XYZ file of N, CA and C in Angstrom:
405
model
N 47.109 18.859 -14.835
C 46.961 17.754 -13.908
C 45.911 18.066 -12.841
N 45.948 19.304 -12.376
C 45.000 19.703 -11.348
C 43.568 19.629 -11.879
N 43.378 20.054 -13.117
C 42.051 19.992 -13.729
C 41.574 18.550 -13.831
N 42.473 17.646 -14.166
C 42.132 16.229 -14.259
C 41.683 15.692 -12.905
N 42.336 16.138 -11.839
C 41.971 15.680 -10.496
C 40.588 16.186 -10.095
N 40.177 17.307 -10.629
C 38.853 17.838 -10.330
C 37.773 17.171 -11.182
N 38.110 16.851 -12.410
C 37.139 16.276 -13.340
C 36.977 14.772 -13.150
N 38.035 14.082 -12.793
C 37.987 12.618 -12.668
C 36.895 12.138 -11.709
N 36.754 12.716 -10.511
C 35.687 12.240 -9.619
C 34.291 12.440 -10.207
N 34.104 13.539 -10.924
C 32.804 13.777 -11.557
C 32.524 12.750 -12.640
N 33.543 12.430 -13.420
C 33.383 11.427 -14.474
C 33.066 10.065 -13.864
N 33.748 9.719 -12.796
C 33.480 8.441 -12.128
C 32.080 8.417 -11.518
N 31.654 9.524 -10.947
C 30.320 9.594 -10.350
C 29.238 9.396 -11.403
N 29.489 9.863 -12.608
C 28.518 9.700 -13.690
C 28.344 8.236 -14.070
N 29.321 7.407 -13.772
C 29.256 5.981 -14.098
C 28.501 5.167 -13.048
N 28.239 5.758 -11.895
C 27.544 5.035 -10.831
C 26.063 4.892 -11.158
N 25.435 3.811 -10.709
C 23.993 3.682 -10.920
C 23.262 4.748 -10.108
N 22.073 5.130 -10.549
C 21.335 6.148 -9.801
C 21.007 5.642 -8.395
N 20.932 6.555 -7.458
C 20.590 6.181 -6.080
C 19.168 5.632 -6.043
N 18.971 4.624 -5.239
C 17.638 4.038 -5.110
C 16.699 5.065 -4.492
N 15.478 5.095 -5.032
C 14.486 6.003 -4.500
C 14.024 5.503 -3.141
N 13.819 6.387 -2.221
C 13.357 6.012 -0.892
C 11.911 5.550 -0.970
N 11.643 4.393 -0.418
C 10.288 3.846 -0.399
C 9.648 4.241 0.930
N 8.448 4.811 0.892
C 7.789 5.193 2.143
C 7.550 3.981 3.046
N 7.528 4.230 4.340
C 7.211 3.168 5.294
C 5.716 2.875 5.220
N 5.278 1.718 5.729
C 3.838 1.444 5.761
C 3.061 2.515 6.540
N 3.627 3.024 7.617
C 2.950 4.080 8.383
C 2.789 5.346 7.540
N 3.813 5.671 6.752
C 3.722 6.843 5.873
C 2.686 6.610 4.780
N 2.663 5.399 4.210
C 1.646 5.089 3.198
C 0.248 5.181 3.800
N 0.072 4.672 5.011
C -1.242 4.740 5.658
C -1.650 6.203 5.850
N -0.726 7.015 6.336
C -1.020 8.435 6.550
C -1.382 9.127 5.233
N -0.694 8.766 4.154
C -0.927 9.397 2.851
C -2.198 8.917 2.167
N -2.450 7.619 2.232
C -3.517 7.032 1.425
C -4.772 6.627 2.196
N -4.680 6.414 3.485
C -5.800 5.806 4.212
C -6.397 6.685 5.310
N -5.551 7.367 6.049
C -5.994 8.064 7.258
C -7.042 9.140 6.995
N -7.009 9.775 5.847
C -7.988 10.814 5.552
C -9.418 10.322 5.667
N -9.664 9.098 5.254
C -11.008 8.512 5.330
C -11.163 7.566 6.521
N -10.154 6.708 6.726
C -10.253 5.664 7.753
C -9.710 6.094 9.111
N -9.176 7.300 9.204
C -8.687 7.811 10.474
C -7.639 6.911 11.097
N -7.782 6.675 12.388
C -6.816 5.845 13.111
C -7.149 4.356 13.025
N -8.127 4.005 12.209
C -8.536 2.607 12.065
C -9.775 2.290 12.875
N -10.028 3.084 13.892
C -11.223 2.911 14.721
C -12.216 4.051 14.472
N -11.707 5.267 14.502
C -12.543 6.447 14.284
C -12.281 6.987 12.888
N -13.336 7.430 12.190
C -13.156 7.922 10.820
C -12.248 9.147 10.756
N -11.654 9.330 9.578
C -10.785 10.470 9.345
C -11.579 11.705 8.964
N -10.908 12.834 8.764
C -11.577 14.104 8.495
C -12.355 14.149 7.179
N -12.012 13.318 6.225
C -12.708 13.325 4.934
C -13.973 12.468 4.982
N -14.092 11.583 5.948
C -15.168 10.589 6.000
C -16.560 11.205 5.912
N -16.775 12.326 6.563
C -18.128 12.912 6.564
C -18.543 13.427 5.190
N -17.585 13.611 4.296
C -17.871 14.089 2.945
C -18.260 12.952 1.991
N -18.069 11.715 2.419
C -18.261 10.561 1.540
C -19.702 10.065 1.546
N -20.098 9.426 0.444
C -21.430 8.818 0.356
C -21.514 7.571 1.224
N -20.415 6.799 1.253
C -20.356 5.575 2.046
C -19.482 5.813 3.269
N -19.843 5.194 4.379
C -18.997 5.283 5.568
C -17.794 4.368 5.402
N -16.581 4.859 5.652
C -15.400 4.000 5.557
C -15.464 2.882 6.604
N -15.027 1.716 6.206
C -14.985 0.577 7.117
C -13.999 0.861 8.244
N -14.381 0.552 9.500
C -13.409 0.686 10.591
C -12.358 -0.415 10.461
N -11.171 -0.059 10.045
C -10.139 -1.042 9.709
C -9.703 -1.884 10.896
N -9.796 -1.354 12.099
C -9.385 -2.118 13.281
C -10.378 -3.233 13.607
N -11.513 -3.272 12.918
C -12.535 -4.296 13.171
C -12.648 -5.323 12.053
N -11.714 -5.340 11.121
C -11.849 -6.224 9.958
C -11.914 -7.704 10.328
N -11.155 -8.137 11.309
C -11.197 -9.546 11.713
C -12.577 -9.881 12.267
N -13.104 -9.030 13.116
C -14.436 -9.245 13.686
C -15.489 -9.265 12.586
N -15.377 -8.361 11.638
C -16.344 -8.286 10.542
C -16.218 -9.450 9.566
N -15.124 -10.206 9.658
C -14.873 -11.317 8.737
C -14.806 -12.655 9.492
N -15.686 -12.823 10.447
C -15.827 -14.084 11.187
C -14.526 -14.561 11.820
N -13.743 -13.636 12.362
C -12.552 -13.991 13.114
C -11.277 -14.191 12.319
N -11.322 -13.953 11.021
C -10.136 -14.124 10.173
C -9.857 -12.798 9.462
N -8.620 -12.310 9.577
C -8.289 -11.069 8.885
C -8.258 -11.333 7.380
N -9.032 -10.572 6.594
C -9.148 -10.800 5.144
C -8.004 -10.175 4.343
N -6.823 -10.783 4.410
C -5.626 -10.207 3.792
C -5.818 -9.904 2.309
N -6.222 -10.906 1.536
C -6.367 -10.710 0.088
C -7.447 -9.680 -0.216
N -8.530 -9.708 0.532
C -9.621 -8.758 0.291
C -9.163 -7.324 0.570
N -8.390 -7.133 1.619
C -7.895 -5.789 1.935
C -7.042 -5.270 0.782
N -6.118 -6.098 0.299
C -5.267 -5.654 -0.812
C -6.095 -5.431 -2.073
N -7.102 -6.268 -2.299
C -7.970 -6.097 -3.465
C -8.733 -4.786 -3.387
N -9.245 -4.454 -2.214
C -9.983 -3.202 -2.054
C -9.083 -1.993 -2.307
N -7.839 -2.082 -1.853
C -6.932 -0.944 -2.007
C -6.666 -0.648 -3.476
N -6.381 -1.665 -4.260
C -5.999 -1.420 -5.652
C -7.084 -1.760 -6.658
N -8.165 -2.392 -6.228
C -9.290 -2.631 -7.115
C -9.185 -3.856 -7.992
N -8.539 -4.910 -7.510
C -8.495 -6.149 -8.285
C -9.865 -6.809 -8.280
N -10.064 -7.731 -9.214
C -11.339 -8.445 -9.275
C -11.475 -9.410 -8.110
N -12.675 -9.499 -7.607
C -12.996 -10.441 -6.545
C -14.344 -11.050 -6.908
N -14.383 -12.339 -7.068
C -15.606 -13.043 -7.477
C -16.174 -12.452 -8.771
N -15.297 -12.069 -9.682
C -15.725 -11.540 -10.970
C -16.132 -10.076 -10.949
N -16.125 -9.448 -9.796
C -16.533 -8.049 -9.667
C -15.327 -7.178 -9.343
N -15.312 -5.984 -9.895
C -14.262 -5.036 -9.540
C -14.589 -4.484 -8.156
N -13.571 -4.309 -7.329
C -13.776 -3.783 -5.985
C -12.829 -2.618 -5.743
N -13.067 -1.910 -4.674
C -12.154 -0.846 -4.266
C -12.004 0.253 -5.285
N -10.765 0.594 -5.579
C -10.462 1.729 -6.448
C -11.112 1.591 -7.816
N -11.067 0.400 -8.406
C -11.622 0.208 -9.743
C -13.142 0.339 -9.760
N -13.796 0.026 -8.652
C -15.253 0.124 -8.585
C -15.699 1.525 -8.185
N -14.764 2.398 -7.893
C -15.103 3.755 -7.498
C -15.330 3.913 -6.005
N -15.122 2.838 -5.224
C -15.303 2.926 -3.774
C -14.194 3.741 -3.118
N -13.025 3.711 -3.716
C -11.861 4.391 -3.147
C -11.073 5.029 -4.284
N -10.272 6.052 -3.969
C -9.436 6.632 -5.025
C -8.365 5.645 -5.470
N -7.822 5.815 -6.669
C -6.767 4.905 -7.139
C -5.448 5.166 -6.411
N -4.742 4.088 -6.144
C -3.464 4.172 -5.442
C -2.394 3.450 -6.246
N -2.135 3.907 -7.470
C -1.179 3.242 -8.357
C 0.209 3.110 -7.744
N 0.636 4.094 -6.970
C 1.990 4.064 -6.406
C 2.226 2.819 -5.561
N 1.172 2.289 -4.961
C 1.316 1.100 -4.116
C 1.555 -0.163 -4.928
N 1.347 -0.097 -6.230
C 1.551 -1.276 -7.082
C 2.898 -1.231 -7.796
N 3.664 -0.177 -7.559
C 4.964 -0.032 -8.216
C 6.077 -0.555 -7.313
N 7.214 -0.822 -7.889
C 8.369 -1.246 -7.105
C 8.491 -2.750 -6.987
N 9.183 -3.167 -5.933
C 9.507 -4.578 -5.723
C 8.249 -5.439 -5.597
N 8.320 -6.624 -6.199
C 7.223 -7.595 -6.146
C 7.722 -8.819 -5.396
N 6.856 -9.378 -4.543
C 7.185 -10.590 -3.792
C 6.118 -11.644 -4.059
N 6.466 -12.902 -3.818
C 5.465 -13.961 -3.894
C 4.732 -13.985 -2.564
N 3.425 -13.804 -2.620
C 2.621 -13.703 -1.402
C 1.514 -14.745 -1.431
N 1.397 -15.514 -0.363
C 0.333 -16.513 -0.225
C -0.658 -15.982 0.800
N -1.852 -15.671 0.355
C -2.862 -15.102 1.249
C -3.646 -16.174 1.989
N -3.174 -17.407 1.923
C -3.842 -18.476 2.651
C -4.467 -19.526 1.763
N -4.424 -19.301 0.451
C -5.020 -20.280 -0.462
C -3.989 -21.262 -1.005
N -2.741 -21.133 -0.540
C -1.686 -22.037 -0.983
C -1.081 -21.679 -2.324
N -1.474 -20.543 -2.884
C -0.975 -20.135 -4.196
C -0.127 -18.872 -4.042
N 1.210 -19.002 -4.100
C 2.050 -17.802 -4.047
C 1.802 -16.939 -5.291
N 1.424 -15.707 -5.064
C 1.053 -14.806 -6.147
C 1.980 -13.596 -6.149
N 2.523 -13.206 -7.321
C 3.345 -11.994 -7.372
C 2.515 -10.784 -6.916
N 2.979 -10.121 -5.878
C 2.235 -9.026 -5.260
C 3.207 -7.896 -4.921
N 2.819 -6.647 -5.183
C 3.700 -5.530 -4.831
C 4.006 -5.518 -3.328
N 5.276 -5.428 -2.984
C 5.700 -5.461 -1.581
C 5.074 -4.329 -0.776
N 4.988 -3.161 -1.370
C 4.410 -2.017 -0.656
C 2.961 -2.278 -0.270
N 2.239 -2.949 -1.142
C 0.846 -3.296 -0.873
C 0.758 -4.305 0.271
N 1.632 -5.311 0.252
C 1.664 -6.313 1.325
C 1.980 -5.634 2.656
N 2.971 -4.754 2.656
C 3.369 -4.074 3.894
C 2.242 -3.190 4.440
N 1.505 -2.523 3.555
C 0.387 -1.697 4.004
C -0.713 -2.571 4.598
N -1.009 -3.698 3.955
C -2.009 -4.625 4.492
C -1.579 -5.117 5.876
N -0.303 -5.461 6.037
C 0.196 -5.926 7.337
C 0.099 -4.814 8.389
N 0.299 -3.582 7.978
C 0.167 -2.443 8.891
C -1.278 -2.326 9.371
N -2.220 -2.446 8.445
C -3.644 -2.391 8.804
C -3.989 -3.565 9.727
N -3.476 -4.735 9.413
C -3.730 -5.924 10.240
C -3.229 -5.706 11.668
N -2.089 -5.059 11.818
C -1.514 -4.813 13.144
C -2.330 -3.814 13.960
N -3.202 -3.045 13.324
C -4.041 -2.084 14.048
C -4.991 -2.783 15.012
N -5.304 -4.019 14.725
C -6.277 -4.742 15.536
C -5.703 -5.198 16.864
N -4.395 -5.186 16.998
C -3.771 -5.726 18.211
C -3.654 -4.691 19.292
């Protein structure tokens, strides 16, 4: 009986679904994927001087885009989706690939064109984090 009492909890635990993996916060994703080149959003990061192209100052994106923050363009640059028929960002070789940002939960996201598009939540959250740098 005593052995059964020791084994039963283990058997029940084996029936539980696996624990959800912890998803990094947008700040952690920025530190992992962006800060090395883009620094704090205003000043370049430590890797920037090694690059052929100067990283865009992320805190100035609204100014550089005629007063409108380019939400869809930022997400496209991060993962390299097509824009105007051209590959951009990671796929074009401008930035390293960030596949992890495309995994996990997907949400319907409208970038202002009125078309809700399935978009990885982590990618949306990172874009919103970059957008908040301007404030």
